[in-house]
Amino acid sequence: MFSHLPTPTLDTIISLSAAYKKDTRANKVDLGIGVYKNSDGVTPIMRAVQQAQDIVVASQTTKAYVGIAGCEEFNQSMVDLVLKGTSAYERVATIQTPGASGGLRMFADLIHFAQPDTTVWLTNPSYVNHAPIMEAAGLRVKYYAYFNPVTKTVDTEAMLRDLAQAGPNDVVLLHGCCHNPTGADMSLDAWQSVTELAQANGFMPFVDAAYLGFGDSYEQDAAGLRFMADNVDEMMLTVSCSKNFGLYRERTGAAMVIGKNVTEAGNAKGKLQNLARASYTMPPDHGAALVKTVLQDDKLTAIWQQELVEMQQRLLSLRQTLCRELRNTYNTAQFDFIEQHKGMFTVLGLSPQQMTRLREEFAIYGVTDGRINVAGLTESDIPYVAESIMKVC
Ligand code: LMR
């Protein structure tokens, strides 16, 4: 059965994380997988989540199954959080998924079921797992222009030119905010233009929102996708609780389908449930129980919002400190763009060889495509990281 299988190629991010764990060098710095660390280099359980956990542990009386769509109170809390105030709010149906990645895969399977010859357009470059998920579901993948490696910003003109080719057989995957891997985000004007194109040409927008609150603020980060949800007939949306609730290993996310009307959204949800049943049956409950507990309690919600602001502010300050170090100590403006980028990630513009040197010679783990996770830095790492970057340049 297995004798003809080739040696597997492992996902670049997950294998980097495994290599980092094995590295015994004392000065190693993990800027690979997208995980937030505090000044002590620890990924903390958020205070609101810890309090919710105490409540859940004290009050939970059973471990019986919840349901294929997961916890419906969690689903509603997530819809309230993300889509309240938009016209989509009344015609959205949601399932809880194992992380947003689980939602991406369920939507990929749904697209393949509804319209097997669909092409899914991804940003160039995109999150390393977008293409494998879409392709695993049997979908074709194409890339649209997104990032200009010279200006380190979104090339909106080229993006709109490419997306003008997309029509009713196409799905366009957009990053809700804090683009992975580049950190370069679309302006609200660009969101409006893509929305107009979707309505005029009939492609389906599919938004992957994994980092809401890590860019400018939750409200600002959600503004683009909310505008889109408010103004298109149909849309798919995956929302992750991994980063902004710090629930990584609990695999907590939601897949929201916005339909032309309640019936169509409900039918799509029904099919998503069939697909989930044929895959993992139902999502793990614990993370969703914590998020629901936070979002149903005003006091806990306020604590969570405050913690999210603290993380966002710290990310900004790490970006500023790294830029300042590179600018002042090495007299270079080459990396000033780091300050303009949003969220956890930035692509440094270094070659795969330079990224390999960073790892092999300096024990600094970034992704070979040049991505670093700014949220993996501690303040005390910054001088060493800046020095090492300059040495490989
Ligand atoms: C990342 O891009 O590092 C994260 O989203 C983790 C993952 O699942 O790949």
PDB file of C-alpha atoms and ligand atoms in Angstrom, residues 13 32-34 101 127 180 211 243 345 371, ligand 1:
ATOM      1  CA  ILE A  13       6.301  26.721   8.740  1.00  0.00           C
ATOM      2  CA  GLY A  32       8.883  31.378  12.282  1.00  0.00           C
ATOM      3  CA  ILE A  33       5.377  30.221  13.165  1.00  0.00           C
ATOM      4  CA  GLY A  34       2.827  32.952  13.888  1.00  0.00           C
ATOM      5  CA  SER A 101      -7.827  26.283   8.751  1.00  0.00           C
ATOM      6  CA  TYR A 127      -0.289  32.109   3.379  1.00  0.00           C
ATOM      7  CA  ASN A 180       0.244  36.755   5.810  1.00  0.00           C
ATOM      8  CA  TYR A 211      -5.568  38.497  12.923  1.00  0.00           C
ATOM      9  CA  LYS A 243      -4.232  34.676  17.700  1.00  0.00           C
ATOM     10  CA  PHE A 345       4.337  39.408   9.866  1.00  0.00           C
ATOM     11  CA  ARG A 371       8.835  36.265   6.400  1.00  0.00           C
TER      12      ARG A 371
HETATM   13  C1  LMR B   1       1.426  31.005  10.459  1.00  0.00           C
HETATM   14  O1  LMR B   1       1.240  31.401   9.298  1.00  0.00           O
HETATM   15  O2  LMR B   1       2.551  30.936  10.974  1.00  0.00           O
HETATM   16  C2  LMR B   1       0.258  30.591  11.302  1.00  0.00           C
HETATM   17  O3  LMR B   1      -0.937  30.933  10.711  1.00  0.00           O
HETATM   18  C3  LMR B   1       0.323  29.193  11.748  1.00  0.00           C
HETATM   19  C4  LMR B   1      -0.086  28.191  10.721  1.00  0.00           C
HETATM   20  O4  LMR B   1      -1.060  27.469  10.950  1.00  0.00           O
HETATM   21  O5  LMR B   1       0.582  28.077   9.702  1.00  0.00           O
END
